[in-house]
Structure formats: C-alpha cells, structure tokens
Tab-separated table of C-alpha atoms in Angstrom:
chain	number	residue	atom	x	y	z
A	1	UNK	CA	154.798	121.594	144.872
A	2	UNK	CA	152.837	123.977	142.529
A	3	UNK	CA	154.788	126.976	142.670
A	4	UNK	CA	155.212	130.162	140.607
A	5	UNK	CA	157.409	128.671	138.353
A	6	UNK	CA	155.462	125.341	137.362
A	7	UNK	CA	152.174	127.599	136.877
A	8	UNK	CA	154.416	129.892	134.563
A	9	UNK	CA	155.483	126.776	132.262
A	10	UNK	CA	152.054	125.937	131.910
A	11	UNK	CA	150.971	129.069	130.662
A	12	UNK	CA	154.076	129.168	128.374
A	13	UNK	CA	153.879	125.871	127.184
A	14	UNK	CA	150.001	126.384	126.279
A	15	UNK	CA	150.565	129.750	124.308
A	16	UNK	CA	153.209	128.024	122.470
A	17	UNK	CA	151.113	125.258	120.702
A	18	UNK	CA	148.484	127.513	120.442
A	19	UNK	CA	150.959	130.158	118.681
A	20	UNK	CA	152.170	126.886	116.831
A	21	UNK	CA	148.395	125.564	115.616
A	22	UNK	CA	147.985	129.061	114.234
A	23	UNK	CA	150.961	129.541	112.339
A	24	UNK	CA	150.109	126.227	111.113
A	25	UNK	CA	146.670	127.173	110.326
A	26	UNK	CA	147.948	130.824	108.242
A	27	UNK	CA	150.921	127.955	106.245
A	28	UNK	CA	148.518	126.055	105.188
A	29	UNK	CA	145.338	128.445	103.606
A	30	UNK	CA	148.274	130.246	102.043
A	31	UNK	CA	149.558	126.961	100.179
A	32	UNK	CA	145.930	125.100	99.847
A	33	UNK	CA	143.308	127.318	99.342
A	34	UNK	CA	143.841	129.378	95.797
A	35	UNK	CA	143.771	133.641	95.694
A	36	UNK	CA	140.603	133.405	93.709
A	37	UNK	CA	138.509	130.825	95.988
A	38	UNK	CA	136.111	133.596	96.571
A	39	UNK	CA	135.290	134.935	92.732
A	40	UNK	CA	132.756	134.152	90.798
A	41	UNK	CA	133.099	130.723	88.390
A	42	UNK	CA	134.680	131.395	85.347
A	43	UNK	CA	132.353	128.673	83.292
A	44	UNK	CA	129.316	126.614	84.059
A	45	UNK	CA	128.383	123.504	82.491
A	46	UNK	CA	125.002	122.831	82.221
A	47	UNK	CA	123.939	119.332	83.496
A	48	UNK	CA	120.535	119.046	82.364
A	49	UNK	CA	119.256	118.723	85.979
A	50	UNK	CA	118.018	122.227	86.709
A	51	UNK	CA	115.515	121.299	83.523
A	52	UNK	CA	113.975	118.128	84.984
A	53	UNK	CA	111.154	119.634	87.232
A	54	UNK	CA	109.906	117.010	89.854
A	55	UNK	CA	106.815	116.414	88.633
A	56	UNK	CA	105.015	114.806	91.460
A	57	UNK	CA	103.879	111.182	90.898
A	58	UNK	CA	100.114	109.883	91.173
A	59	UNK	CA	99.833	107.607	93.667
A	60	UNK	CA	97.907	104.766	92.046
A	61	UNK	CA	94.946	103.956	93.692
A	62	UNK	CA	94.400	100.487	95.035
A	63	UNK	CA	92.044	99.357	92.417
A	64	UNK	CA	94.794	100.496	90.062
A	65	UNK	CA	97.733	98.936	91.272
A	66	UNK	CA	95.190	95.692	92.674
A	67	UNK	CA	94.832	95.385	88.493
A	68	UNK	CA	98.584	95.391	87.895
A	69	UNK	CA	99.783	93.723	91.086
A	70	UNK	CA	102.988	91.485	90.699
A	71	UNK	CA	103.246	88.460	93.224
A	72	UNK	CA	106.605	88.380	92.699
A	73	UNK	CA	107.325	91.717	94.198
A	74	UNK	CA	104.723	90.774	97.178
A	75	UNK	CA	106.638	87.388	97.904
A	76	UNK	CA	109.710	90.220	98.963
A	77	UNK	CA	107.161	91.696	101.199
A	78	UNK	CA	105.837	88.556	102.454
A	79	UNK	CA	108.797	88.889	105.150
A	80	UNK	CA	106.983	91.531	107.221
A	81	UNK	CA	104.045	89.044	107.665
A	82	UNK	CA	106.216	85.848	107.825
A	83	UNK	CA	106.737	85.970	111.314
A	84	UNK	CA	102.901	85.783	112.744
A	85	UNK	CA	101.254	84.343	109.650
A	86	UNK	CA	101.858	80.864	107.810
A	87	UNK	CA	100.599	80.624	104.217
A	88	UNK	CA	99.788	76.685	104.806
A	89	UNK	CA	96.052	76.054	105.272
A	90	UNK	CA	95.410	74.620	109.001
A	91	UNK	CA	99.024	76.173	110.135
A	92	UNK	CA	98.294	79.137	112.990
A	93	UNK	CA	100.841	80.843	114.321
A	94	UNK	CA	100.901	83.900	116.388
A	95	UNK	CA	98.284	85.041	113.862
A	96	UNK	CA	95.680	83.447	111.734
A	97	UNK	CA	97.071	81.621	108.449
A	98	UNK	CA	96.207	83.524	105.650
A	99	UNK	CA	96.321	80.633	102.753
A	100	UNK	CA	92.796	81.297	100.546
A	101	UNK	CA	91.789	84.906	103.343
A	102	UNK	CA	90.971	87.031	99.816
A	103	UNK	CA	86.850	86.749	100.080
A	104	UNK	CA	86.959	84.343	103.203
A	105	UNK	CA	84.562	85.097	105.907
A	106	UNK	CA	86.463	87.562	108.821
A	107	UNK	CA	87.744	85.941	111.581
A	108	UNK	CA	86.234	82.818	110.237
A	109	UNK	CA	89.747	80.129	111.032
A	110	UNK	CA	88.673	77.087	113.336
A	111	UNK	CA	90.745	76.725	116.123
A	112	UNK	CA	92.411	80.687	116.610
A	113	UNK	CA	91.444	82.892	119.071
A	114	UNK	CA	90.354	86.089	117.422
A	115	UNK	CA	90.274	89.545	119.094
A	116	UNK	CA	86.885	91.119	119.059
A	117	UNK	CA	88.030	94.055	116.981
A	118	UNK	CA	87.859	91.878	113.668
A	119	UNK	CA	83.927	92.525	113.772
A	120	UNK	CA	84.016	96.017	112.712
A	121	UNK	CA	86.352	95.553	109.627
A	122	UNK	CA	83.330	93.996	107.752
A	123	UNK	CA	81.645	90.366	106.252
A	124	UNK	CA	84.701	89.290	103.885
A	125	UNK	CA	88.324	90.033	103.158
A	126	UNK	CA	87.872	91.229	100.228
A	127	UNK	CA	91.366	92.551	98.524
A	128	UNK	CA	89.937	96.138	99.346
A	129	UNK	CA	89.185	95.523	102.537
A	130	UNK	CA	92.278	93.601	102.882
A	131	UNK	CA	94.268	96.492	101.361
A	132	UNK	CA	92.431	98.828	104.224
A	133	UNK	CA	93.507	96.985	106.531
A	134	UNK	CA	96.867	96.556	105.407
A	135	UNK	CA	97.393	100.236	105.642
A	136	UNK	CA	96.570	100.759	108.990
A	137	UNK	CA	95.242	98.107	110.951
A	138	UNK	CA	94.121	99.833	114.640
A	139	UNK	CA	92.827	102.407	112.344
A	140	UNK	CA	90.265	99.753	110.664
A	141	UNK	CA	90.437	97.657	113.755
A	142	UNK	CA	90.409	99.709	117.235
A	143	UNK	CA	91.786	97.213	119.987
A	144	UNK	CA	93.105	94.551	117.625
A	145	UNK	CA	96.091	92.655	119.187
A	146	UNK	CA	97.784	92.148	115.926
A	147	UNK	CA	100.629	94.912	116.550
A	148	UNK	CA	101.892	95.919	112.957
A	149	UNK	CA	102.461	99.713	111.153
A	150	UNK	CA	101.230	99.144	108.077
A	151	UNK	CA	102.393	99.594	104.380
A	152	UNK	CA	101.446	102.728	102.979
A	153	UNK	CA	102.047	102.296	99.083
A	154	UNK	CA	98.934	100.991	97.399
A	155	UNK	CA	101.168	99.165	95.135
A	156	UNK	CA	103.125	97.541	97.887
A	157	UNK	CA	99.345	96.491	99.372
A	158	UNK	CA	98.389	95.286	96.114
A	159	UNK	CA	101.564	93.243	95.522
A	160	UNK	CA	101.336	91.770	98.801
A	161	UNK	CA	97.655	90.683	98.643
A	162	UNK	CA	98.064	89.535	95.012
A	163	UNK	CA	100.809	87.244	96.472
A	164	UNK	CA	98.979	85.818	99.083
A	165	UNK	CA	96.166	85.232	96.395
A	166	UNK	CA	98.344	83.193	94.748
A	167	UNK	CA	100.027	81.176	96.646
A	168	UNK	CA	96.366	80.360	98.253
C-alpha cells in the first residue's frame, strides 16, 4: 500500500505549502510592514505621564480611617460576612450574630457554641480589636473554626465595623 510513490507525494505535497506559507509570509511584510518600521520616531508627544511620579500612598491607620469610616461603603462589604453572620439580635447562624458586638463581652452570645480560641483575642470587641481581628483572624485567634482571609485595608476594616455599628 505505502509505496515509493505515495511517500514521495507526501514529501512533495508538504514542501509545497510550506514553500507556499513562506512566499506568503515575504508578500505580506513587503505590503504591511513600512521600509522605515525600524528608525527612530520622527516626533514625540509628550503625555504628561512620565511627570506624574507614583508617589506611594499612606496607608491610614485604623484609628484614622475608624474616624472617617463610611457605613455605606461597609454595607458593600457586609457580603463577605453575610453568609455565617446575621445582623438580627438572637439570629445565629453558622457564626455568632454580630448586631450590638462593638464593646460586647467576647464570645459572650447565649445559645452558640464558641471555639476556645476566642479567649486569647481579649475582654471586649472593641472596634480595634475588632479591626485585628478582621485582618487576620487565626493570626489573633490560633485554632478558631471561623475559616475567613481577612481584609487587609484599614479603611475597608473600618467601613465594615462602622457598618455593623450602625445597623446594631
């Protein structure tokens, strides 16, 4: 079946496109791509951007951003915390409900089941301690069962805590 002949078409069939593709390939940088491509720009014009230096921005620190905290941006972040938490007093979920927590006792809600982590956090949830936790919670909390990364922005800590606050 495969005999000198069919091998021999296959070879000149192949060599063909390829010859084909290249021709194809020299047609079209001669008609697309201009003689000069390669030179050196003939003007510039200045943008403005190359004089803006990023100037790296302070992060606020909590007590900064705690004093000019907007609920209404928290209430966007209230999502994250939607799904274990309820904001109605009385209401547990998978986690504690959180309606009045800014300077309630720790782990002080009748009828949840706390992890024994809470005890090293501190006496009260104060919005700094709240805020700490909120960043990182194994960090403050080694072995706590509440599984969640954290927000790093202070801002986004303070917005979310001064939401809470207020809807307590």
């Amino acid at each position: 079946m495969f005999d000198t002949m069919v091998i021999t078409k296959a070879v000149a069939a192949f060599c063909g496109a390829l010859l084909i593709f290249l021709l194809g390939n020299w047609a079209a940088s001669g008609l697309y791509v201009p003689r000069n491509a390669g030179e050196q720009q003939a003007f510039i014009i200045d943008t403005g951007a190359d004089d803006v230096a990023a100037e790296p921005v302070a992060e606020l620190t909590f007590e900064e951003a705690f004093e000019v905290a907007d609920a209404a941006a928290g209430s966007r972040l209230w999502s994250q915390c939607r799904a274990c938490h309820a904001l109605e007093e009385g209401r547990n979920g998978v986690g504690p409900y959180l309606h009045g927590i800014v300077n309630r006792e720790i782990a002080s809600v009748d009828g949840f089941n706390y992890s024994g982590a809470l005890s090293q956090a501190g006496e009260v949830w104060t919005p700094e301690v709240l805020a700490e936790f909120l960043l990182n919670p194994s960090a403050l909390t080694p072995g706590t069962s509440m599984n969640y990364r954290g927000l790093p922005s202070a801002q986004d800590r303070a917005n979310l805590i001064a939401y809470i606050e207020s809807e307590s």
